[in-house]
PDB file of C-alpha atoms and ligand atoms in Angstrom:
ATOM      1  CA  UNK A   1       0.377  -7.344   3.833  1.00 97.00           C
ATOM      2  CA  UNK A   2      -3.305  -7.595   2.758  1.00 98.00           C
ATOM      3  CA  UNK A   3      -3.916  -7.262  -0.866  1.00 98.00           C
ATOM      4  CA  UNK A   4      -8.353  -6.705  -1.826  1.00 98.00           C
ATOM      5  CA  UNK A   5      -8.929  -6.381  -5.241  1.00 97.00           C
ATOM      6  CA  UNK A   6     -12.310  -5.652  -7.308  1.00 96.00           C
ATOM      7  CA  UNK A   7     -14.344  -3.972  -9.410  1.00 94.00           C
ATOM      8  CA  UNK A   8     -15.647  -0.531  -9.041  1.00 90.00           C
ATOM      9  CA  UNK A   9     -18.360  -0.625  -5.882  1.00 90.00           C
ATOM     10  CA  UNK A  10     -17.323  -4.391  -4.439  1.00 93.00           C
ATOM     11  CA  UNK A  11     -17.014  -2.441  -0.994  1.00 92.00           C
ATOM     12  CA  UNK A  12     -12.656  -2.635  -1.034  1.00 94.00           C
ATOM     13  CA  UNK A  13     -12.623   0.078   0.786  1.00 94.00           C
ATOM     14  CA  UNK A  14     -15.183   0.267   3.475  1.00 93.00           C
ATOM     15  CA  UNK A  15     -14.663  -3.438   3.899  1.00 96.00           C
ATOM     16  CA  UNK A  16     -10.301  -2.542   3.926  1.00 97.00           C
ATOM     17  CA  UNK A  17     -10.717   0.330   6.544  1.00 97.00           C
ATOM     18  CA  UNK A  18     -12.659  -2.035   8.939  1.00 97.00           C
ATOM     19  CA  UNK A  19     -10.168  -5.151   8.532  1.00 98.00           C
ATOM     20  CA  UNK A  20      -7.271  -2.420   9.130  1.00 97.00           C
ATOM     21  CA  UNK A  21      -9.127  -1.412  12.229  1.00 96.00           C
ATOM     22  CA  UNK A  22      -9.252  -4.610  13.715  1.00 97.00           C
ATOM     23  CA  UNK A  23      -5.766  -5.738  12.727  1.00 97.00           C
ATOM     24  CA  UNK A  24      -4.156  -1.907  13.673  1.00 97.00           C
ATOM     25  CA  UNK A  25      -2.989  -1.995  10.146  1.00 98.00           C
ATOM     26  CA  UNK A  26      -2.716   1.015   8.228  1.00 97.00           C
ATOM     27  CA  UNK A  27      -5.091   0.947   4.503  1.00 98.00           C
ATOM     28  CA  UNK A  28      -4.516   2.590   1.467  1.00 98.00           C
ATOM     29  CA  UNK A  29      -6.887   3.043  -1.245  1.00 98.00           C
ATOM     30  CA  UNK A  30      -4.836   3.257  -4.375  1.00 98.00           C
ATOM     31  CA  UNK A  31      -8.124   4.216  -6.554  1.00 97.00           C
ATOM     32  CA  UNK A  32      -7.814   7.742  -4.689  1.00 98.00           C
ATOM     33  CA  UNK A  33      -4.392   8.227  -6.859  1.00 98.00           C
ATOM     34  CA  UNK A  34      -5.524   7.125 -10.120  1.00 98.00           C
ATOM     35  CA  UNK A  35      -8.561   9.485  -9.513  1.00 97.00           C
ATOM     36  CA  UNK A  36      -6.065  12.617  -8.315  1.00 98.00           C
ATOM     37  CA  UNK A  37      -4.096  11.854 -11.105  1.00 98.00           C
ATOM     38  CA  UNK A  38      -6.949  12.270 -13.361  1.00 98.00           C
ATOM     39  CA  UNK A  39      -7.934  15.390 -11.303  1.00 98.00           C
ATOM     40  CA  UNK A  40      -5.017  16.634 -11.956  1.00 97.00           C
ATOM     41  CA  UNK A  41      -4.745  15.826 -15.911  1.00 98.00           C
ATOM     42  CA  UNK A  42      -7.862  17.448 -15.910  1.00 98.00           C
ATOM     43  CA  UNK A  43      -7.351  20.643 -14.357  1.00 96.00           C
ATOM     44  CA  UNK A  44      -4.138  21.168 -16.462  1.00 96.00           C
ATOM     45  CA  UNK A  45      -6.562  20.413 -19.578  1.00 97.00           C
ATOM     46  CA  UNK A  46      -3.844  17.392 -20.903  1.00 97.00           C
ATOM     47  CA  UNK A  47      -6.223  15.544 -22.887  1.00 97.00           C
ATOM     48  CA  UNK A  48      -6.313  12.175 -21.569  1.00 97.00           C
ATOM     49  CA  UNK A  49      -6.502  10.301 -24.703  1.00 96.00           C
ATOM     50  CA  UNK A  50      -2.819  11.648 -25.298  1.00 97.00           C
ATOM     51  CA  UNK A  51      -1.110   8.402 -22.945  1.00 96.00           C
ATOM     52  CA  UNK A  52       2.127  10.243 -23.632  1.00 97.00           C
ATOM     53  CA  UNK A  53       1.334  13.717 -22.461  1.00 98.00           C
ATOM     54  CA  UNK A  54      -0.584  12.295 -19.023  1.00 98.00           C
ATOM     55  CA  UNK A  55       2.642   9.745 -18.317  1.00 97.00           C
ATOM     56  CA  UNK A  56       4.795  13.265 -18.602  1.00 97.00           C
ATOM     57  CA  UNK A  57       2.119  14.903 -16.675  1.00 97.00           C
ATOM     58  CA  UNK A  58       2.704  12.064 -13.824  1.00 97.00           C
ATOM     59  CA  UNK A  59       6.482  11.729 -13.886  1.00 96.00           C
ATOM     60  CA  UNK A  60       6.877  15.589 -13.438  1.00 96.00           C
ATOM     61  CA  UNK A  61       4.198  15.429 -10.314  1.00 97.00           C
ATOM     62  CA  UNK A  62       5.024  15.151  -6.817  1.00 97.00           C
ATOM     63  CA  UNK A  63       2.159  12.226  -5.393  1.00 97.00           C
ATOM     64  CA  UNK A  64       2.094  12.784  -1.438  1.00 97.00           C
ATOM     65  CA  UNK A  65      -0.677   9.697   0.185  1.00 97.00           C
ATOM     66  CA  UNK A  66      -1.481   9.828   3.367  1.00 96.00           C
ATOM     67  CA  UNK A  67      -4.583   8.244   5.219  1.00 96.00           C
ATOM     68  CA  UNK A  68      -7.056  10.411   6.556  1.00 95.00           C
ATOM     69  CA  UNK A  69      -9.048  10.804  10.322  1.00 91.00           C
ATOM     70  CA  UNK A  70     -11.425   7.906  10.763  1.00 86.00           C
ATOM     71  CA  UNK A  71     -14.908   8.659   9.807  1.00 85.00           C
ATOM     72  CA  UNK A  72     -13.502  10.533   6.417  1.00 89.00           C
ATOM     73  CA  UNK A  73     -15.213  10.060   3.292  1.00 87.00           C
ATOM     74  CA  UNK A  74     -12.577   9.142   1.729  1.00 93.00           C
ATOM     75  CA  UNK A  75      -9.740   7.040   3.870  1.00 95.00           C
ATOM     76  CA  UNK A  76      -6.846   7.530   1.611  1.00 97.00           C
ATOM     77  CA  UNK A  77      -5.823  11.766   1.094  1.00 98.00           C
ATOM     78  CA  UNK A  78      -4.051  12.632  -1.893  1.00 98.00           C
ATOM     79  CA  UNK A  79      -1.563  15.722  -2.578  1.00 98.00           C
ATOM     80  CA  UNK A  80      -0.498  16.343  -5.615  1.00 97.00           C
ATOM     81  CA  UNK A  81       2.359  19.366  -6.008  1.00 94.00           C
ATOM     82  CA  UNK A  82       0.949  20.054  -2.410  1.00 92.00           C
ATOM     83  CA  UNK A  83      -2.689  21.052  -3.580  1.00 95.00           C
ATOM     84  CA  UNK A  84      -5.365  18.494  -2.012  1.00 97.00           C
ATOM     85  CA  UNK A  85      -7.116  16.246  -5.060  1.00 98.00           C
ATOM     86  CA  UNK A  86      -8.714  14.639  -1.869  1.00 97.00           C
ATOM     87  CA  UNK A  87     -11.944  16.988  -1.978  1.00 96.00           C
ATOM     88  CA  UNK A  88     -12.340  16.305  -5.548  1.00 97.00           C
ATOM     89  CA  UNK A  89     -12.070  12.516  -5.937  1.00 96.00           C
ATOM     90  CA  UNK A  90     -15.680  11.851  -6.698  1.00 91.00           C
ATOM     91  CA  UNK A  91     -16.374  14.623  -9.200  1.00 93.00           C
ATOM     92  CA  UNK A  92     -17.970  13.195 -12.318  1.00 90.00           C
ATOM     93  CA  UNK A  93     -15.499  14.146 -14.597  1.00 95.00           C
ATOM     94  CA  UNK A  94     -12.887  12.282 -12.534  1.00 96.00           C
ATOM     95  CA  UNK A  95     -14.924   9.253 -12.727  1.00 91.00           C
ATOM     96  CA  UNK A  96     -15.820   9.133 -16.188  1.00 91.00           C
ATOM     97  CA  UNK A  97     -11.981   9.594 -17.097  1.00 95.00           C
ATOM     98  CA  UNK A  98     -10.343   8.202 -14.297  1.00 95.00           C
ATOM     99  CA  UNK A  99     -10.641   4.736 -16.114  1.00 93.00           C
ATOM    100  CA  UNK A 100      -8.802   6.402 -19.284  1.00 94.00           C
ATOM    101  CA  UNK A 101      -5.792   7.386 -17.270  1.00 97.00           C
ATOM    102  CA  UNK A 102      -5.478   4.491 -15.123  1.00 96.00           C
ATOM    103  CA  UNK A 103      -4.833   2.553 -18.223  1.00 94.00           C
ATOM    104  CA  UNK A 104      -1.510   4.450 -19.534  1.00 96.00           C
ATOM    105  CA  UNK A 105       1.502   2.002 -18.674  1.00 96.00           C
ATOM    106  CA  UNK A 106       3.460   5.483 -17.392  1.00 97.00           C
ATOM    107  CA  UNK A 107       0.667   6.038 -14.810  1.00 97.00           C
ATOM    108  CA  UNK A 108       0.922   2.606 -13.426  1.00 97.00           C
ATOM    109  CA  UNK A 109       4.388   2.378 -12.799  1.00 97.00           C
ATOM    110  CA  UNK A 110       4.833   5.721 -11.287  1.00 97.00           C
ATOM    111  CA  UNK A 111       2.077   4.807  -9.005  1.00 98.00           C
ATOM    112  CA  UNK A 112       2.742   1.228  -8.195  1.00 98.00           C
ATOM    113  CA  UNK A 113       6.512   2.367  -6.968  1.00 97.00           C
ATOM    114  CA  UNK A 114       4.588   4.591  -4.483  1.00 97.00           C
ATOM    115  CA  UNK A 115       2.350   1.712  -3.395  1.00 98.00           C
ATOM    116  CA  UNK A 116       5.474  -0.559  -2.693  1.00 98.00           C
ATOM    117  CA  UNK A 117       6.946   2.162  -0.697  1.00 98.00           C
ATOM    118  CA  UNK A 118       3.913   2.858   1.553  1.00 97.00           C
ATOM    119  CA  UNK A 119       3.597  -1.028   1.981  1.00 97.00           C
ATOM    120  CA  UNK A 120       7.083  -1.834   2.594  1.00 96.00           C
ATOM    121  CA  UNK A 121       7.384  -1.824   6.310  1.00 91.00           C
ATOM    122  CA  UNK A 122       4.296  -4.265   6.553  1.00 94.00           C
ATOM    123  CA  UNK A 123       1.245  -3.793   8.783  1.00 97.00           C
ATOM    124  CA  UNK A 124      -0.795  -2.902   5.489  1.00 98.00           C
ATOM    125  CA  UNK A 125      -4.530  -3.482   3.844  1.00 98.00           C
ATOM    126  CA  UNK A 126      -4.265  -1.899   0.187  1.00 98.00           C
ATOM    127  CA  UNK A 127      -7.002  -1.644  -1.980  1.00 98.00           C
ATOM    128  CA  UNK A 128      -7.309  -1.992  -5.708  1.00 97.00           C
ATOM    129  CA  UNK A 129      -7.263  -3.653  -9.024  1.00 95.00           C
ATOM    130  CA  UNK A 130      -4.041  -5.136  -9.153  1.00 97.00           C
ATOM    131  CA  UNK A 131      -2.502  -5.559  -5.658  1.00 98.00           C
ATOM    132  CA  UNK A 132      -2.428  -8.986  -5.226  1.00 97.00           C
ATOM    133  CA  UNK A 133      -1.088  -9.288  -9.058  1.00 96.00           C
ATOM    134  CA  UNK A 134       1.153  -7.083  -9.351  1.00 97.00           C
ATOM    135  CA  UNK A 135       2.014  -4.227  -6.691  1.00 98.00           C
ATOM    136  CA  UNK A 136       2.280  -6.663  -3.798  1.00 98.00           C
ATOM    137  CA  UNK A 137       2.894 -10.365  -5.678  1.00 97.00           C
ATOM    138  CA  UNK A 138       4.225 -11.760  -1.874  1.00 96.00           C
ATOM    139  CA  UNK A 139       1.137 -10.345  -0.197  1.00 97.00           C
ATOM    140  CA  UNK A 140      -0.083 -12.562   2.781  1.00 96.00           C
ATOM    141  CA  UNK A 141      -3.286 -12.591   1.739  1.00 97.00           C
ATOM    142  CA  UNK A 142      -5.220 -11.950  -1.170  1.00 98.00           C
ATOM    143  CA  UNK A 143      -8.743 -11.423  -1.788  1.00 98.00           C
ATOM    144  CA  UNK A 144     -10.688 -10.725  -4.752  1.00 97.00           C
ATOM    145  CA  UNK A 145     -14.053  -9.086  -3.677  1.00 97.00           C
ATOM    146  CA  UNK A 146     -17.064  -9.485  -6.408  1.00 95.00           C
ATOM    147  CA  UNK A 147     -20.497  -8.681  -6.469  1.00 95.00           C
ATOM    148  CA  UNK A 148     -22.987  -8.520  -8.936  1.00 96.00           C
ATOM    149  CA  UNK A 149     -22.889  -5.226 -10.901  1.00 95.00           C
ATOM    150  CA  UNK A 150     -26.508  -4.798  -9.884  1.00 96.00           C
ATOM    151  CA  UNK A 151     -26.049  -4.563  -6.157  1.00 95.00           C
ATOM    152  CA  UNK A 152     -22.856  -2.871  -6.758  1.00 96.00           C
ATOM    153  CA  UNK A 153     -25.065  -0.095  -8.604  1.00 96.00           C
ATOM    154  CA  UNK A 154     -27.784  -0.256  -5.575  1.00 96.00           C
ATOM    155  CA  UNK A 155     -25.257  -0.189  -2.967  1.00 92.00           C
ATOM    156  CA  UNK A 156     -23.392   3.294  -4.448  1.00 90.00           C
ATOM    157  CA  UNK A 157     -26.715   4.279  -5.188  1.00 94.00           C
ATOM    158  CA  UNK A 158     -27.363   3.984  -1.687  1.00 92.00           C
ATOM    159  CA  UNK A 159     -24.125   5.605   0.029  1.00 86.00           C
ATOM    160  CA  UNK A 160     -24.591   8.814  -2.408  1.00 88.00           C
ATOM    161  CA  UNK A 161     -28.466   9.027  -1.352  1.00 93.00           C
ATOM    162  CA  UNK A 162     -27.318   8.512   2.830  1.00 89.00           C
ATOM    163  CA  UNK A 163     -24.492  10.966   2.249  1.00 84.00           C
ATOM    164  CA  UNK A 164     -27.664  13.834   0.894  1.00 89.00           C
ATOM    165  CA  UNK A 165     -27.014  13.364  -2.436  1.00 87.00           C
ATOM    166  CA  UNK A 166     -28.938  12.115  -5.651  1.00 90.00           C
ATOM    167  CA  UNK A 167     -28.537   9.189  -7.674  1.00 91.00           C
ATOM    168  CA  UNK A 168     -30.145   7.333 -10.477  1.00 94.00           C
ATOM    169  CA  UNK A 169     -29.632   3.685 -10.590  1.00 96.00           C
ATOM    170  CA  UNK A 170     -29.753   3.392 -14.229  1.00 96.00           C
ATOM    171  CA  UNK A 171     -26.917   5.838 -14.908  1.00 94.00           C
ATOM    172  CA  UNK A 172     -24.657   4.113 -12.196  1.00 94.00           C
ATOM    173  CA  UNK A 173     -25.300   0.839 -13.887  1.00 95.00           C
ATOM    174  CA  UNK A 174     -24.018   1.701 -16.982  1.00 94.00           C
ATOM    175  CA  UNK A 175     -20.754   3.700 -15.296  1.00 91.00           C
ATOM    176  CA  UNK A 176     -20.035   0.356 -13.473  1.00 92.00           C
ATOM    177  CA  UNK A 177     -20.459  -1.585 -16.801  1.00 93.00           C
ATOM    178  CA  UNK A 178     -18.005   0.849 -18.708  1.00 91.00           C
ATOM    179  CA  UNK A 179     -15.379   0.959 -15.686  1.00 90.00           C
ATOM    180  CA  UNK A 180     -15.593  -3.143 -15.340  1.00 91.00           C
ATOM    181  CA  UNK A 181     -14.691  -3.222 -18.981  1.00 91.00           C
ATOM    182  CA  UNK A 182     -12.324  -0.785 -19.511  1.00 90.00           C
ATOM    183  CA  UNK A 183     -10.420  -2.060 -16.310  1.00 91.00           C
ATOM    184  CA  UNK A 184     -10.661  -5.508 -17.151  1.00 91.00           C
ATOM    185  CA  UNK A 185      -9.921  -5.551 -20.714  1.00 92.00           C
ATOM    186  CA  UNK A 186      -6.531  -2.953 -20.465  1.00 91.00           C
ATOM    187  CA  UNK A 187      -3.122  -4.506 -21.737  1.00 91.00           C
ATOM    188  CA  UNK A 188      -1.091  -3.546 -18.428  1.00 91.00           C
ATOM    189  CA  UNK A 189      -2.507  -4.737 -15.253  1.00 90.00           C
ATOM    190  CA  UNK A 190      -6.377  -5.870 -15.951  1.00 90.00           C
ATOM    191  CA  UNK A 191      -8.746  -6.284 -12.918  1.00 91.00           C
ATOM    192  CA  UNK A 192      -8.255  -9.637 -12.308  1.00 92.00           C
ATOM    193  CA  UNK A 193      -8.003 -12.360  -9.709  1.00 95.00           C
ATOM    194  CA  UNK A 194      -4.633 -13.155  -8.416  1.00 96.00           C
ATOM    195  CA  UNK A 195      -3.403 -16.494  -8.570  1.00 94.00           C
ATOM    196  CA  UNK A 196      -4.186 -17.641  -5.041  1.00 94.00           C
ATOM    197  CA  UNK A 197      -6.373 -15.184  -4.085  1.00 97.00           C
ATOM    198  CA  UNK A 198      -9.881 -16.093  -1.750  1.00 97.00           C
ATOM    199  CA  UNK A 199     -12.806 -14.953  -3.678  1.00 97.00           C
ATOM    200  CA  UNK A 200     -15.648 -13.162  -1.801  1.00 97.00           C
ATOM    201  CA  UNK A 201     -18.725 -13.125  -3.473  1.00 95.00           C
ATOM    202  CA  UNK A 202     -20.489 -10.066  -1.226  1.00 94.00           C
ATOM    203  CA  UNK A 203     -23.989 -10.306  -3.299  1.00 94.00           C
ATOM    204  CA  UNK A 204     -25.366 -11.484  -0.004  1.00 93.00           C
ATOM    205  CA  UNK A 205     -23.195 -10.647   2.978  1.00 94.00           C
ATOM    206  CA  UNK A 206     -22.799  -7.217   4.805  1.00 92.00           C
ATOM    207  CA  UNK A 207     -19.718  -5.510   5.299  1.00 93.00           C
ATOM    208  CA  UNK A 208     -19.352  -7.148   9.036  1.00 96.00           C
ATOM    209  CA  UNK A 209     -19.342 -10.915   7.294  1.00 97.00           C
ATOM    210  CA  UNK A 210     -16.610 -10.383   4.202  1.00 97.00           C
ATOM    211  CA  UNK A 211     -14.846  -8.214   7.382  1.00 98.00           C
ATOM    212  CA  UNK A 212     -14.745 -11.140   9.807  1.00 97.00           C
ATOM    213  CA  UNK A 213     -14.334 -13.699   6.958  1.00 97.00           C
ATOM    214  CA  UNK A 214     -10.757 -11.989   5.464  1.00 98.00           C
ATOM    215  CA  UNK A 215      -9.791 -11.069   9.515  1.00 98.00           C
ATOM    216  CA  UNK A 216     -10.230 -15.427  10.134  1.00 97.00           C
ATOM    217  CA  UNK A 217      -8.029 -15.574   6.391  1.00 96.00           C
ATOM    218  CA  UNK A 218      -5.658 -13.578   7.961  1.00 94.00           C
ATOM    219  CA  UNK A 219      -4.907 -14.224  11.532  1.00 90.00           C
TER     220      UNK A 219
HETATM  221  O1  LIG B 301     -11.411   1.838  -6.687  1.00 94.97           O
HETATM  222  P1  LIG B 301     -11.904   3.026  -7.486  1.00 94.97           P
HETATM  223  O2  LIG B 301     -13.248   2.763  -8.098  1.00 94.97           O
HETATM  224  O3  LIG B 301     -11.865   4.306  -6.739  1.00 94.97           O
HETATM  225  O4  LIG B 301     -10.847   3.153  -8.672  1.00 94.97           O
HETATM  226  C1  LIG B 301     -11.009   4.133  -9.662  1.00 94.97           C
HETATM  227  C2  LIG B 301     -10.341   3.664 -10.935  1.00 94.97           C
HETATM  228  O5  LIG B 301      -8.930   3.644 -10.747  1.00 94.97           O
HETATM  229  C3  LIG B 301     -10.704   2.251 -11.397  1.00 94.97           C
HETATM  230  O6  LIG B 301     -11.872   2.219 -12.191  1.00 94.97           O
HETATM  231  C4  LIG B 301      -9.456   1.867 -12.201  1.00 94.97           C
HETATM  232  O7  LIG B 301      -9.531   2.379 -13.506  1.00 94.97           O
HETATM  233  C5  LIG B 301      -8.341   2.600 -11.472  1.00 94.97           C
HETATM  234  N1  LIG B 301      -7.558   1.760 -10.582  1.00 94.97           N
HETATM  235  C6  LIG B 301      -6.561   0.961 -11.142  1.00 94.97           C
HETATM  236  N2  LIG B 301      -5.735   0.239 -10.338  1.00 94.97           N
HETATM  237  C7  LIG B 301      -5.873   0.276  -9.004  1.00 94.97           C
HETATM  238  C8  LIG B 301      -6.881   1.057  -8.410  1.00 94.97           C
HETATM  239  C9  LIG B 301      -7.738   1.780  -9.233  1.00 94.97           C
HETATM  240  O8  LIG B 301      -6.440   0.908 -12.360  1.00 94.97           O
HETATM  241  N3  LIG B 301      -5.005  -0.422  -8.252  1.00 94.97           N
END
């Protein structure tokens, strides 16, 4: 089991997919299901502020993960009562909430029981902000991936530009800054580093260097 843990944009997941590749591991991005959960708060208009109306709203859900085709945009699918939050992951609203939800002690352990399933038989890369502390404490290995939130703002910058979109730096900044410390400063679970875990400062290495790097941690 391969536990990566960050902050929003320290490439977990396109760095996760790759070391997966190479190991024939399967990865998991456990963001997607804080983000369908907050797709799904939101389309049933349960105001997210309420922590006991979203933690009813997630018990009474049925969460269905599944990784996608390579190539996706996103790796890690997400059903919830059998509709697809996959497609809607990324919508703004989901982002500027998701950070709300993710913070409700209901949410976490609902999800992190799922995560422990899906990692149970081994073979695994999961991605998140509290693997190595807390959904997978015996992990193998555990890395904590940082960068600095200004290249973390360039980089997604960058990936919504290539994919056709638009992006303004300044904006993403300040998203980044808000996530980071909402994330890290939550009572259950805060983004942190596990005890033992490698850091990876990514500021200057590509996605083929922290690959190779956590592939030579784990082999
Ligand atoms: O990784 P990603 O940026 O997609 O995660 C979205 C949000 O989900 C994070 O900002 C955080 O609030 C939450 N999250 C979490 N614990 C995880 C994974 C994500 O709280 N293990």
């Amino acid at each position: 089991m391969i536990a990566i843990d960050g902050p929003a944009a320290s490439g977990k997941s396109a760095v996760g997919v790759a070391v997966a590749g190479r190991l024939g591991f399967r990865f998991f991005d456990t963001g997607a299901m804080y983000r369908a959960v907050t797709w799904l708060a939101l389309r049933r208009n349960v105001d997210v502020h309420d922590e006991a109306a979203v933690a009813a709203l997630v018990e009474a859900a049925t969460i269905t993960v599944r990784e996608t085709d390579p190539g996706s945009a996103e790796a890690t699918a997400v059903l919830v009562d059998g509709d697809d939050a996959t497609p809607h992951l990324r919508d703004p609203e989901v982002e500027a909430n998701v950070s709300l939800v993710s913070r409700v002690p209901g949410v976490r352990r609902a999800l992190v029981l799922i995560q422990r399933a899906l990692a149970a038989e081994g073979g695994v890369v999961m991605a998140g902000r509290d693997i190595g502390t807390v959904v997978l404490p015996d992990a193998d290995c555990k890395i904590y991936l940082d960068a600095s939130r200004e290249v973390r703002a360039e980089r997604r910058r960058r990936q919504i530009v290539d994919a056709g979109g638009e992006a303004d730096y300044n904006s993403l900044l300040a998203d980044l800054e808000r996530r980071d410390g909402i994330d890290s400063s939550r009572k259950t679970s805060p983004l942190t580093a596990a005890p033992g875990a490698v850091i990876i400062n990514t500021d200057s290495l590509n996605i083929d260097e922290v690959v190779e790097r956590i592939v030579e941690l784990a082999t």
